[in-house]
Short mmCIF file of C-alpha atoms and ligand atoms in Angstrom, two decimals:
data_model
loop_
_atom_site.label_atom_id
_atom_site.label_comp_id
_atom_site.label_asym_id
_atom_site.label_seq_id
_atom_site.Cartn_x
_atom_site.Cartn_y
_atom_site.Cartn_z
CA UNK A 1 93.11 122.25 130.12
CA UNK A 2 90.71 119.75 131.66
CA UNK A 3 90.88 116.10 130.70
CA UNK A 4 87.45 116.38 129.13
CA UNK A 5 88.67 119.18 126.88
CA UNK A 6 91.82 117.23 126.04
CA UNK A 7 89.74 114.21 125.09
CA UNK A 8 87.39 116.43 123.08
CA UNK A 9 90.29 118.00 121.15
CA UNK A 10 91.68 114.56 120.46
CA UNK A 11 88.29 113.35 119.27
CA UNK A 12 87.78 116.34 116.96
CA UNK A 13 91.27 115.88 115.51
CA UNK A 14 90.60 112.21 114.91
CA UNK A 15 87.26 112.79 113.22
CA UNK A 16 88.77 115.54 111.03
CA UNK A 17 91.58 113.19 110.04
CA UNK A 18 89.21 110.36 109.22
CA UNK A 19 86.80 112.54 107.26
CA UNK A 20 89.38 114.43 105.20
CA UNK A 21 91.52 111.35 104.80
CA UNK A 22 88.77 109.38 103.09
CA UNK A 23 87.47 112.19 100.87
CA UNK A 24 88.34 111.08 97.34
CA UNK A 25 90.74 113.50 95.69
CA UNK A 26 89.90 114.42 92.10
CA UNK A 27 91.95 112.43 89.59
CA UNK A 28 91.95 115.34 87.14
CA UNK A 29 95.25 117.06 86.56
CA UNK A 30 97.37 113.92 86.74
CA UNK A 31 99.49 112.65 83.87
CA UNK A 32 98.89 108.93 84.37
CA UNK A 33 96.64 106.52 86.24
CA UNK A 34 99.51 105.46 88.49
CA UNK A 35 100.45 109.07 89.29
CA UNK A 36 96.82 109.79 90.26
CA UNK A 37 96.74 106.83 92.67
CA UNK A 38 100.07 107.55 94.34
CA UNK A 39 99.68 111.31 94.67
CA UNK A 40 96.12 110.93 95.98
CA UNK A 41 97.36 108.55 98.69
CA UNK A 42 100.14 110.99 99.54
CA UNK A 43 97.62 113.82 99.94
CA UNK A 44 95.32 111.67 102.10
CA UNK A 45 98.17 110.59 104.40
CA UNK A 46 99.33 114.20 104.71
CA UNK A 47 95.81 115.32 105.63
CA UNK A 48 95.69 112.66 108.37
CA UNK A 49 99.22 113.33 109.63
CA UNK A 50 99.01 117.13 109.79
CA UNK A 51 96.32 117.53 112.49
CA UNK A 52 98.02 114.81 114.58
CA UNK A 53 101.35 116.63 114.31
CA UNK A 54 99.76 119.97 115.22
CA UNK A 55 97.86 118.38 118.13
CA UNK A 56 100.95 116.66 119.59
CA UNK A 57 103.04 119.83 119.26
CA UNK A 58 100.26 121.90 120.88
CA UNK A 59 100.04 119.50 123.85
CA UNK A 60 103.82 119.53 124.19
CA UNK A 61 104.00 123.32 124.05
CA UNK A 62 101.11 123.67 126.53
CA UNK A 63 102.77 121.25 128.96
CA UNK A 64 106.15 122.96 128.74
CA UNK A 65 104.67 126.43 129.32
CA UNK A 66 102.05 125.44 131.89
CA UNK A 67 104.39 123.43 134.14
CA UNK A 68 107.62 125.39 133.71
CA UNK A 69 109.42 126.14 136.97
CA UNK A 70 107.32 123.54 138.79
CA UNK A 71 109.58 122.47 141.66
CA UNK A 72 107.17 120.00 143.22
CA UNK A 73 105.61 117.97 140.42
CA UNK A 74 102.79 115.63 141.45
CA UNK A 75 102.23 112.34 139.65
CA UNK A 76 99.15 112.24 137.41
CA UNK A 77 96.34 109.94 138.49
CA UNK A 78 94.98 107.22 136.29
CA UNK A 79 92.37 108.28 133.74
CA UNK A 80 90.92 105.17 132.21
CA UNK A 81 88.66 107.02 129.75
CA UNK A 82 91.58 108.99 128.36
CA UNK A 83 93.70 105.84 128.05
CA UNK A 84 90.97 103.91 126.29
CA UNK A 85 90.21 106.82 123.96
CA UNK A 86 93.80 107.33 122.82
CA UNK A 87 94.31 103.59 122.31
CA UNK A 88 91.13 103.28 120.25
CA UNK A 89 91.86 106.51 118.36
CA UNK A 90 95.36 105.34 117.44
CA UNK A 91 94.04 101.97 116.31
CA UNK A 92 91.35 103.67 114.17
CA UNK A 93 93.86 106.01 112.56
CA UNK A 94 96.16 103.08 111.75
CA UNK A 95 93.25 101.10 110.29
CA UNK A 96 92.32 104.05 108.03
CA UNK A 97 95.97 104.55 106.97
CA UNK A 98 96.29 100.81 106.37
CA UNK A 99 93.12 100.57 104.27
CA UNK A 100 93.99 103.65 102.19
CA UNK A 101 97.55 102.40 101.58
CA UNK A 102 96.46 98.87 100.81
CA UNK A 103 93.96 100.07 98.22
CA UNK A 104 96.75 101.82 96.32
CA UNK A 105 99.57 99.32 96.91
CA UNK A 106 97.39 96.36 95.91
CA UNK A 107 96.03 98.15 92.85
CA UNK A 108 97.08 96.18 89.75
CA UNK A 109 98.55 99.30 88.20
CA UNK A 110 100.84 99.90 91.18
CA UNK A 111 101.79 96.31 91.96
CA UNK A 112 101.90 94.49 88.64
CA UNK A 113 102.70 90.79 88.63
CA UNK A 114 103.99 88.62 85.83
CA UNK A 115 100.52 86.99 85.53
CA UNK A 116 98.90 90.40 85.04
CA UNK A 117 101.51 91.31 82.42
CA UNK A 118 100.80 88.03 80.60
CA UNK A 119 97.06 88.74 80.72
CA UNK A 120 97.53 92.23 79.29
CA UNK A 121 94.49 93.46 77.32
CA UNK A 122 94.45 93.22 73.52
CA UNK A 123 95.11 96.94 72.95
CA UNK A 124 97.97 97.14 75.46
CA UNK A 125 101.38 98.45 74.43
CA UNK A 126 104.15 96.20 75.69
CA UNK A 127 107.70 97.44 76.03
CA UNK A 128 110.79 96.14 77.78
CA UNK A 129 113.34 98.43 79.38
CA UNK A 130 116.80 97.03 79.97
CA UNK A 131 119.32 98.90 82.12
CA UNK A 132 122.97 98.80 81.08
CA UNK A 133 126.07 100.55 82.43
CA UNK A 134 125.23 103.28 81.48
CA UNK A 135 122.30 103.60 79.17
CA UNK A 136 118.76 102.33 78.66
CA UNK A 137 117.72 99.89 75.99
CA UNK A 138 114.08 99.76 74.92
CA UNK A 139 112.41 96.86 73.14
CA UNK A 140 109.01 96.82 71.42
CA UNK A 141 108.70 93.02 71.08
CA UNK A 142 105.47 93.09 69.02
CA UNK A 143 107.08 95.34 66.42
CA UNK A 144 110.53 93.75 66.57
CA UNK A 145 112.13 97.08 67.44
CA UNK A 146 115.11 97.43 69.76
CA UNK A 147 116.81 100.75 70.43
CA UNK A 148 120.08 100.84 72.35
CA UNK A 149 121.02 103.97 74.28
CA UNK A 150 117.53 105.35 73.83
CA UNK A 151 116.92 109.02 74.59
CA UNK A 152 113.19 109.20 73.83
CA UNK A 153 110.82 106.35 74.62
CA UNK A 154 107.63 106.82 72.59
CA UNK A 155 104.37 105.64 74.12
CA UNK A 156 100.78 106.34 73.06
CA UNK A 157 98.39 108.17 75.40
CA UNK A 158 95.07 106.64 76.52
CA UNK A 159 96.19 103.05 76.02
CA UNK A 160 97.22 100.53 78.65
CA UNK A 161 101.01 100.35 78.83
CA UNK A 162 102.86 97.34 80.25
CA UNK A 163 106.55 97.79 80.91
CA UNK A 164 108.88 94.89 81.70
CA UNK A 165 112.02 96.05 83.49
CA UNK A 166 115.30 94.15 83.69
CA UNK A 167 119.05 94.67 83.62
CA UNK A 168 121.95 93.42 81.57
CA UNK A 169 124.59 93.87 84.27
CA UNK A 170 124.08 95.47 87.72
CA UNK A 171 120.99 96.72 89.56
CA UNK A 172 119.46 99.85 88.05
CA UNK A 173 116.03 101.37 88.67
CA UNK A 174 113.49 102.90 86.33
CA UNK A 175 111.97 106.02 87.82
CA UNK A 176 109.52 108.32 86.05
CA UNK A 177 108.23 110.50 88.91
CA UNK A 178 105.70 112.48 86.85
CA UNK A 179 104.02 109.25 85.74
CA UNK A 180 104.24 107.62 89.17
CA UNK A 181 106.41 104.78 87.87
CA UNK A 182 109.28 103.09 89.68
CA UNK A 183 110.74 99.59 89.42
CA UNK A 184 114.14 98.08 90.06
CA UNK A 185 116.01 96.65 87.08
CA UNK A 186 117.62 93.49 88.44
CA UNK A 187 119.86 91.19 86.37
CA UNK A 188 118.22 87.81 85.80
CA UNK A 189 114.85 89.04 87.06
CA UNK A 190 111.93 90.89 85.56
CA UNK A 191 109.82 93.56 87.23
CA UNK A 192 106.57 94.83 85.80
CA UNK A 193 104.93 98.23 85.56
CA UNK A 194 101.52 99.10 84.27
CA UNK A 195 99.99 102.49 83.54
CA UNK A 196 97.95 104.59 81.20
CA UNK A 197 99.37 107.95 80.17
CA UNK A 198 96.59 110.54 80.29
CA UNK A 199 98.28 113.63 78.87
CA UNK A 200 100.59 114.17 75.94
CA UNK A 201 103.98 115.40 77.04
CA UNK A 202 107.56 114.56 77.90
CA UNK A 203 108.29 112.84 81.18
CA UNK A 204 111.80 112.52 82.57
CA UNK A 205 113.11 109.03 83.29
CA UNK A 206 115.98 108.58 85.74
CA UNK A 207 118.02 105.65 86.94
CA UNK A 208 117.23 105.64 90.66
CA UNK A 209 119.76 103.08 91.86
CA UNK A 210 123.44 104.02 92.10
CA UNK A 211 125.06 101.81 89.47
CA UNK A 212 128.57 103.14 88.99
CA UNK A 213 130.46 106.08 87.51
CA UNK A 214 127.93 106.76 84.74
CA UNK A 215 124.80 106.53 86.93
CA UNK A 216 123.89 110.18 86.39
CA UNK A 217 124.01 109.71 82.62
CA UNK A 218 121.22 107.12 82.72
CA UNK A 219 118.36 109.42 81.84
CA UNK A 220 115.80 109.30 79.07
CA UNK A 221 112.50 110.91 78.21
CA UNK A 222 109.17 109.11 78.03
CA UNK A 223 107.13 110.85 75.35
CA UNK A 224 103.37 110.42 75.46
CA UNK A 225 102.02 110.98 71.94
CA UNK A 226 98.65 110.54 70.19
CA UNK A 227 97.97 107.13 68.66
CA UNK A 228 98.58 108.19 65.01
CA UNK A 229 101.88 109.82 65.87
CA UNK A 230 102.90 106.67 67.73
CA UNK A 231 102.07 104.42 64.76
CA UNK A 232 103.97 106.77 62.45
CA UNK A 233 107.00 106.64 64.71
CA UNK A 234 106.89 102.81 64.84
CA UNK A 235 106.81 102.72 61.05
CA UNK A 236 109.83 105.03 60.82
CA UNK A 237 111.75 102.81 63.22
CA UNK A 238 110.92 99.68 61.27
CA UNK A 239 111.98 101.29 58.00
CA UNK A 240 115.24 102.61 59.44
CA UNK A 241 116.25 99.25 60.92
CA UNK A 242 115.57 97.23 57.76
CU1 LIG B 1 121.78 102.74 86.32
CU2 LIG B 1 122.05 104.12 88.17
#
């Protein structure tokens, strides 16, 4: 393969990666705003990485086959154009990957700070999840509801949800993969999550930090329900605790 053709292949691969990588992926079909952001980024990075992987493997395979049994290898001469093009191409790819990742990582619903949690909108639902060896405790501070060893965490759909995460003993981690939520539960510290559940349904919550013998028992279900069902459930809880 001539150097020109090599450079051309590289160029085409780069352009394909850049174009497909920046095509916005439809947010439909996701269960929460955070899941949409994270899975879209994952798809974009895969689309960029795949052609590069295929290209590198193809070059490797070509080289191995083309020069097999070559007893008198000659050193390759300098090719400034090729060197400049692969340096620039790599830099461009990294810039695109960096920009795409930064957009998601810096999104307030992926990286939520204490200030953002304090400035939560009026209609936001605020809950606190506390990890214990070995169960989850959920608090709804506005309603004065606390449930120890919770197995179903009710949350309304189509409303902003702010979750404060902490621990009563060792480090745990809240992980709800289908909603794109993950935050460490650290004793003496608070972490914050923010999302909006888009579809009704049950989403599995796991403890994602090994925390002792009962680690695998630290599961719960996040249940996204319509607003009226959520209000009804809150009322039931308040009545049963009084
Ligand atoms: Cu808690 Cu693992």
